[in-house]
Coordinates of C-alpha atoms in Angstrom, one line a residue:
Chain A
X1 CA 0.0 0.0 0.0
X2 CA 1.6 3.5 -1.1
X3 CA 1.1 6.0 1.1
X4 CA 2.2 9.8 1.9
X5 CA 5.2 10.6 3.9
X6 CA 6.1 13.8 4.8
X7 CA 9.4 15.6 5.8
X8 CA 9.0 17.7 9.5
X9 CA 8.5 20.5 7.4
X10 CA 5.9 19.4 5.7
X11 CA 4.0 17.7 8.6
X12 CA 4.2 21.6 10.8
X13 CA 2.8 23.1 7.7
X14 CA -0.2 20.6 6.4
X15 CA -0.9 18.8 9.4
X16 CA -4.4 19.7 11.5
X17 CA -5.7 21.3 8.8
X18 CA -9.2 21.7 8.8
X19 CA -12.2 22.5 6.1
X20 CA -15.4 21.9 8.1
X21 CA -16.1 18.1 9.6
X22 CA -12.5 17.1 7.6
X23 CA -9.2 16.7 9.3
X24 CA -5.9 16.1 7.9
X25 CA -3.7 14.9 10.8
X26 CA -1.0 12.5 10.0
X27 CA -0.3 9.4 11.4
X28 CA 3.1 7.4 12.1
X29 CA 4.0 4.0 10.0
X30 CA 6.5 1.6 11.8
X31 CA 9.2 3.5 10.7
X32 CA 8.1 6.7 12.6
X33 CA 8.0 8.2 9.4
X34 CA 4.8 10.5 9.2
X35 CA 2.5 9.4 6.7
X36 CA -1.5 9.9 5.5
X37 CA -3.1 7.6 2.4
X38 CA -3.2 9.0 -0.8
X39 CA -7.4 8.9 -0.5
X40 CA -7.0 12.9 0.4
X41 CA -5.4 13.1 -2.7
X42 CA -9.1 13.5 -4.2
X43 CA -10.8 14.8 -1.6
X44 CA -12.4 17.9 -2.3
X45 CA -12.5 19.0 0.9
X46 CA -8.3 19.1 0.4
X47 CA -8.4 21.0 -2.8
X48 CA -7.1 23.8 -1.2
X49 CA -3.2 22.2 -0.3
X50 CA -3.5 19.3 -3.2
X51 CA -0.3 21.0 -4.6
X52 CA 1.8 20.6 -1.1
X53 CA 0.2 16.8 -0.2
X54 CA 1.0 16.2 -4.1
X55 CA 4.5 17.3 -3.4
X56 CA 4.6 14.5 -0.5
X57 CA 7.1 11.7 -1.4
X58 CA 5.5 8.1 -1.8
X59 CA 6.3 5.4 0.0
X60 CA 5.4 1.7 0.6
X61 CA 3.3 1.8 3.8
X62 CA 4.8 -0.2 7.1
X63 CA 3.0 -1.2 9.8
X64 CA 3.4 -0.1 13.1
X65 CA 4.1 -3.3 15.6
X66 CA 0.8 -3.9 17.8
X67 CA 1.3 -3.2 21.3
X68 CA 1.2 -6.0 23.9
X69 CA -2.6 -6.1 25.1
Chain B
X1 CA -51.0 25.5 20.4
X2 CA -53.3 23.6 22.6
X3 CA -54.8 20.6 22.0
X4 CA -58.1 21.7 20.5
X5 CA -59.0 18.5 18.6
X6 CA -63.2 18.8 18.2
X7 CA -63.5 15.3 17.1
X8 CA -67.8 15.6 17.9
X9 CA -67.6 18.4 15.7
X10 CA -65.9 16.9 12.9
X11 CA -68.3 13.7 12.4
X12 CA -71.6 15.6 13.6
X13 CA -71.2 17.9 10.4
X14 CA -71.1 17.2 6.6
X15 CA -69.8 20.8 5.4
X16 CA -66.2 20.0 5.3
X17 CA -65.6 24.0 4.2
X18 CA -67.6 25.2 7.7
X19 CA -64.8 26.9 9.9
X20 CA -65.9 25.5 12.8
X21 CA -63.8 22.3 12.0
X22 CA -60.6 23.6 14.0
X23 CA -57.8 20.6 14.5
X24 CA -54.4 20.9 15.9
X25 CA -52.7 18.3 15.0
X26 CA -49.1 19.4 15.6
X27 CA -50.0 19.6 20.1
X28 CA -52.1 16.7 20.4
X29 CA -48.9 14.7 18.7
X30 CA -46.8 16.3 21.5
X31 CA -43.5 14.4 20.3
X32 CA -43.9 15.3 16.2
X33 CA -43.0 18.1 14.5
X34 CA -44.4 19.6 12.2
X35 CA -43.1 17.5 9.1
X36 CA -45.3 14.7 11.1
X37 CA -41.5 13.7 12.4
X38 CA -40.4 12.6 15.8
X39 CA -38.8 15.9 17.6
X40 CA -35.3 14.3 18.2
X41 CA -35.6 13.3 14.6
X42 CA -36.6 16.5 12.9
X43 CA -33.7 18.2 15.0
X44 CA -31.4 16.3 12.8
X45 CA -32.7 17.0 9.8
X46 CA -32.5 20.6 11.1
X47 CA -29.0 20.4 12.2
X48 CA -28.1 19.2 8.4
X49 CA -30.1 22.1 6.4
X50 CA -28.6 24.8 8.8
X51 CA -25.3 23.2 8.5
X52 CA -25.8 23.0 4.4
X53 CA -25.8 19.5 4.6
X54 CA -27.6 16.8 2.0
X55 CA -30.3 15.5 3.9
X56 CA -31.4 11.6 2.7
X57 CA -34.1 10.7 0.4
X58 CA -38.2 11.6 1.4
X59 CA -38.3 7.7 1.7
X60 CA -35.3 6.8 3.7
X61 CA -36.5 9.8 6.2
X62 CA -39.0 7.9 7.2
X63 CA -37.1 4.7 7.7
X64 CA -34.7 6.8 9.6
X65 CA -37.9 8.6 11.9
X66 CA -38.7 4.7 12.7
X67 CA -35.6 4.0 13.7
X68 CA -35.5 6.6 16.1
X69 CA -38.9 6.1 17.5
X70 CA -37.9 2.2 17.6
X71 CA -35.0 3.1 20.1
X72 CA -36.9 5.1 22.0
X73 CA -40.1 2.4 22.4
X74 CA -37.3 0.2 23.5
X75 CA -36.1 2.4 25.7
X76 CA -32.6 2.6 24.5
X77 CA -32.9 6.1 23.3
X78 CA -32.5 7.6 26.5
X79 CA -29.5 5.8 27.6
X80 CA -27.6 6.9 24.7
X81 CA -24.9 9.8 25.0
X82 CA -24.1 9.5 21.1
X83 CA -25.4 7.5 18.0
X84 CA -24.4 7.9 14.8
X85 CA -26.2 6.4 11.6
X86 CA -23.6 6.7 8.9
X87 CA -25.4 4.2 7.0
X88 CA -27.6 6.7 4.3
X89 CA -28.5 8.5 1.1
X90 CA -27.9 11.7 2.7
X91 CA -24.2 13.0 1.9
X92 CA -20.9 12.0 4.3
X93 CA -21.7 15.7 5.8
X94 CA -25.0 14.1 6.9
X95 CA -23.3 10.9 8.0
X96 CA -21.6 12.7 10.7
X97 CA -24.2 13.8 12.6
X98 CA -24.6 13.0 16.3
X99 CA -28.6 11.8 16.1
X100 CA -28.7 12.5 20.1
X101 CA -27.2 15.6 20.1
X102 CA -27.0 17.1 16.4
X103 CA -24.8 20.2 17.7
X104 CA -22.6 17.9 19.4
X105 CA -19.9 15.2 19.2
X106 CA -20.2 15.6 15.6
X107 CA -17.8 13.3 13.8
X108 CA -14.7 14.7 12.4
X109 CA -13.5 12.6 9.0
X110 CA -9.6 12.6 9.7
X111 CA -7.7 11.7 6.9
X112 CA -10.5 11.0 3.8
X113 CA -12.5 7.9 5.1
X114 CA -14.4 6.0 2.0
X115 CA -18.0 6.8 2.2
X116 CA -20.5 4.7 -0.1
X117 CA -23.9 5.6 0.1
X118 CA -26.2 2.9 2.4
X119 CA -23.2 1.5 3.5
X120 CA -21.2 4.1 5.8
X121 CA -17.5 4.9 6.1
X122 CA -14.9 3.0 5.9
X123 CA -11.1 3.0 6.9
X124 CA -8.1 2.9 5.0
X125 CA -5.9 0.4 7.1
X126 CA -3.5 3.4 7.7
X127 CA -4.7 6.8 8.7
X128 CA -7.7 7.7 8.4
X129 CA -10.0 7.1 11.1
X130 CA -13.5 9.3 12.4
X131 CA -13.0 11.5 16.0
X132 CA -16.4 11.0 17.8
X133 CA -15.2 14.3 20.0
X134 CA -16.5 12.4 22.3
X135 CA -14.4 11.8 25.5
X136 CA -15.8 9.9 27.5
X137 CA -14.1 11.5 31.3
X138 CA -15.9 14.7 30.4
X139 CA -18.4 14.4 27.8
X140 CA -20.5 11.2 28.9
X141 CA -24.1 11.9 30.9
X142 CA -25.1 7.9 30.3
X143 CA -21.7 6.3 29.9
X144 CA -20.4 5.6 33.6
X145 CA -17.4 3.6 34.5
X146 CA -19.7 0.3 35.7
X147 CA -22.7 1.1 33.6
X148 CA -21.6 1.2 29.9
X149 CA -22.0 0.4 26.5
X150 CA -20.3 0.7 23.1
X151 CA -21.9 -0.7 19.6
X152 CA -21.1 -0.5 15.8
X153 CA -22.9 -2.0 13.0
X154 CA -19.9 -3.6 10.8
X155 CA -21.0 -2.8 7.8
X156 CA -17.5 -4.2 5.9
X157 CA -15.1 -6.1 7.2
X158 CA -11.4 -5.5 8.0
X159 CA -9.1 -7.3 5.1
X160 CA -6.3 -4.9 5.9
X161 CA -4.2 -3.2 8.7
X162 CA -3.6 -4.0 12.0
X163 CA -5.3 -7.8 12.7
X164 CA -7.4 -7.0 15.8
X165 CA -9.0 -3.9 14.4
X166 CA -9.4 -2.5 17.6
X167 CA -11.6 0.7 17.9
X168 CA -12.1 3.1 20.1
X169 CA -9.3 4.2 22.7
X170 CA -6.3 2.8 24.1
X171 CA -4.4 5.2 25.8
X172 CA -1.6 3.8 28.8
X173 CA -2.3 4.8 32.3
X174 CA -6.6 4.3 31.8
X175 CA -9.3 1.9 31.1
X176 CA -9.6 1.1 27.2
X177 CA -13.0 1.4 25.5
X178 CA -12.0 -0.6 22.5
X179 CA -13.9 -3.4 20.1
X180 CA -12.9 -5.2 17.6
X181 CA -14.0 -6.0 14.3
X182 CA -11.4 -8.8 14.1
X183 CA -13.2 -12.0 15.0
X184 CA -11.9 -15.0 16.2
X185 CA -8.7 -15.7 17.7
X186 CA -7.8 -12.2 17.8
X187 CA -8.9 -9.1 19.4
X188 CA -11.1 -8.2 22.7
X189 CA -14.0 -5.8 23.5
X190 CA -12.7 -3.5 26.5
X191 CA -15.1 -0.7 28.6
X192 CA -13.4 0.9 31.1
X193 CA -10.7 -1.5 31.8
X194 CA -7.5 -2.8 30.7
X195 CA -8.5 -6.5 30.9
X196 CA -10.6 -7.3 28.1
X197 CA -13.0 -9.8 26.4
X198 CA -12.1 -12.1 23.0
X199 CA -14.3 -12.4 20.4
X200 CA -15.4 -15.7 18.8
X201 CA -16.5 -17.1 15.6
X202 CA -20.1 -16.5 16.8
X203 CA -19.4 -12.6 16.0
X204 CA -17.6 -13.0 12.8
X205 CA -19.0 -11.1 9.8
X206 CA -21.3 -8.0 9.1
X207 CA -23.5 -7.1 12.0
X208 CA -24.1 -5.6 15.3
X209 CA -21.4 -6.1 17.5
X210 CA -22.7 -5.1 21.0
X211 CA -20.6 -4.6 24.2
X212 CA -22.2 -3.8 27.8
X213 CA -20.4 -3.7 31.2
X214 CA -23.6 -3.6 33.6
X215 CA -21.4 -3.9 36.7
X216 CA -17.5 -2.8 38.4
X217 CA -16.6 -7.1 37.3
X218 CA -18.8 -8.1 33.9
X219 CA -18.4 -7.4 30.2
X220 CA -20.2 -8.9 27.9
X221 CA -21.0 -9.4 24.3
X222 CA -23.8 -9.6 22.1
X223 CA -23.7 -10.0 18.2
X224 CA -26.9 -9.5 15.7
X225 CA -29.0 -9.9 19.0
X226 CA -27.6 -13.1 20.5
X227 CA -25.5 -13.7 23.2
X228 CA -21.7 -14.4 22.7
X229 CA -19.9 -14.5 26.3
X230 CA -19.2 -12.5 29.3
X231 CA -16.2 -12.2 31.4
X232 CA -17.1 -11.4 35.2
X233 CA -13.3 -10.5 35.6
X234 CA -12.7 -7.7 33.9
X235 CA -12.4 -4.9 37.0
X236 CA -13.0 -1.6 35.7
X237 CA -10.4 1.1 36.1
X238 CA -11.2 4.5 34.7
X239 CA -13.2 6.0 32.2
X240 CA -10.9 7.2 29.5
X241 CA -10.5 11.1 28.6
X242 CA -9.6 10.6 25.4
X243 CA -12.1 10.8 22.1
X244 CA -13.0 7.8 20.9
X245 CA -12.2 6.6 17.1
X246 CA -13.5 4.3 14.5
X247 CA -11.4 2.7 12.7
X248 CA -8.3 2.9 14.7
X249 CA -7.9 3.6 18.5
X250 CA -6.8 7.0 20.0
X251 CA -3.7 6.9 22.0
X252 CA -3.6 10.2 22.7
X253 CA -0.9 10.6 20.0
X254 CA -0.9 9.5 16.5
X255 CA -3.6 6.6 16.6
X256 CA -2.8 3.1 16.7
X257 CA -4.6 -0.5 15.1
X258 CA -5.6 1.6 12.3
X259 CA -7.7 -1.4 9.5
X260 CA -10.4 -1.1 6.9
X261 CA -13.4 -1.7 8.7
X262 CA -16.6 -0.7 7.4
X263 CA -19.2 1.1 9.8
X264 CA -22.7 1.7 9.4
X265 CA -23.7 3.0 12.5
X266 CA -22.0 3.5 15.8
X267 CA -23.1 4.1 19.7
X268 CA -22.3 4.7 23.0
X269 CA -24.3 5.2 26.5
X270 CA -25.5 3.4 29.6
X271 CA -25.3 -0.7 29.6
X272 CA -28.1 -2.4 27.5
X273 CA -27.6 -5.8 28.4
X274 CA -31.9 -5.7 28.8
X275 CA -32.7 -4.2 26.0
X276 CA -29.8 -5.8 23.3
X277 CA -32.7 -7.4 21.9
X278 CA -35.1 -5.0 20.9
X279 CA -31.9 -2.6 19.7
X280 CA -30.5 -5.1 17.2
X281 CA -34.3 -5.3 16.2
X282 CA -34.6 -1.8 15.6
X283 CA -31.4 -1.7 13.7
X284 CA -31.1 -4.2 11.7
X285 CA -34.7 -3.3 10.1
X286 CA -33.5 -0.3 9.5
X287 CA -30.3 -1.6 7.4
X288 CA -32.3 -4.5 5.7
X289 CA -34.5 -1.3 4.2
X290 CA -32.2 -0.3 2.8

């Protein structure tokens, strides 16, 4: 699965925002990388900062290791 | 309005145009509104048109007005704090809605969740995931720490992601409020304590998954109405104060067991161990309208 991985730059300047009841907010793969799926790639409620999450390099998605329960 | 219904007048006279035929219908149906709608109801459809929202279909209203007036006949209404029913022809706006409290706890759509009309959201086995806003430390009314429930209606199964598709929260230091949409072998249903309760093969596939803890010891678990198994050990701890997720589990950071389970409707409030019945009744005829 191909996801979105972004630099620390690029995480402070996309990540919480906002356009009504949608939130980008990224999440961390098992490398600690930050990442988001490409779905908000054709989200129209992300229309607004498609240039800067197209500018996100893409990268084969890792899992994070599940916690002991 | 008072209720000025003048049935003897009505039937005593012929001369359907005479003025003295005066009925109210909207007070003596004290709970309707005026679209002939249950109040809570109409108060979501409100909440959408004010919000600029797609309301559903004339048709599926009126599934969606019986479902409320179900829940509320079974007396589950009132011991809800949230319900979502993400399962419609109204837009993924509409989907969001808290039906309890439509200017509350609406769901925030992190990270582009799939909606499919009729169906409900669905994650995306790595990020995205739906905010409730809905903490339960500060926001719950119903939801106590030994007098719980939690309930989703899996809609689409996890084929991706973490394998226990654990939901809710899991944050370290506090009771969990997790289920899982991974059946058998894996995963366990949690409310307000870190020792849990496995699922079985008797809750595998699409349906509602039901979890109550009626007491400080018990959780137990109901799928599609029936009973699956209980454990009386599970001590609760806390009541977590963070908001609870779909499709992953909220940390307090980033979000962990993020899968691709499919949701069409989600809950939480007070145990309903005595009325599990009559809610997977009510639910499950709304779905199979559909």
């Amino acid at each position: 699965m191909i996801v979105l991985k972004a630099t620390q730059a690029q995480y402070e300047a996309l990540d919480g925002y906002r356009n009504g009841d949608n939130l980008l907010k990224f999440a961390k793969d098992g490398n600690d990388n930050w990442i988001v799926g490409t779905a908000v790639l054709n989200d129209s409620a992300f229309a607004a900062i498609h240039d800067q999450l197209n500018a996100l390099e893409r990268i084969e998605y890792v899992p994070v290791p599940e916690p002991e329960l | 309005m008072s209720n000025n219904i003048n049935w003897g007048k009505i039937y005593e006279s012929t001369a359907w145009g005479n003025t003295d035929n005066n009925i109210s219908w909207g007070s003596a149906y004290a709970d309707l509104a005026g679209g002939g709608f249950d109040t809570d109801y109409q108060a979501v459809l409100d909440r959408s048109t004010a919000l600029g929202y797609t309301a559903p279909s004339a048709a599926q209203q009126t599934l969606q007005n019986t479902l409320v007036t179900d829940l509320k006949t079974a007396g589950v209404w009132d011991k809800l704090d949230v319900f979502y029913v993400f399962a419609t022809d109204g837009d993924s706006d509409y989907a969001t809605l808290n039906w309890k409290a439509p200017s509350s706890h609406q769901v925030t759509k992190v990270n582009s969740p799939t909606f499919t009309t009729d169906i409900g959201f669905r994650g995306n086995a790595s990020s995205s995931y739906l905010d409730t806003n809905y903490a339960p430390s500060t926001d719950a009314v119903n939801y106590q720490l030994n007098n719980a429930s939690m309930f989703m209606y899996r809609s689409e199964l996890a084929t991706a992601g973490q394998v226990q598709a654990y939901e809710g929260t899991f944050k370290s230091g506090e009771g969990y409020a997790m289920i899982s949409g991974r059946p058998f072998g894996y995963g366990e249903n949690y409310l307000n304590s870190t020792a849990g309760l496995a699922n079985s093969g008797a809750n595998e596939g699409v349906g509602l998954q039901l979890v109550n803890r009626p007491n400080s010891n018990t959780i137990n678990l109901y799928f599609n109405g029936s009973f699956v198994s209980q454990n009386t050990s599970a001590t609760s701890t806390s009541v977590p104060s963070v908001s609870v997720w779909n499709f992953a589990a909220n940390n307090g950071a980033s979000g962990i067991f993020f899968s691709n389970v499919g949701h069409g409707m989600w809950g939480m409030g007070a145990d309903l161990t005595s009325e599990q019945a009559d809610l997977n009744t009510a639910i499950q005829n709304y779905i199979s309208a559909l």
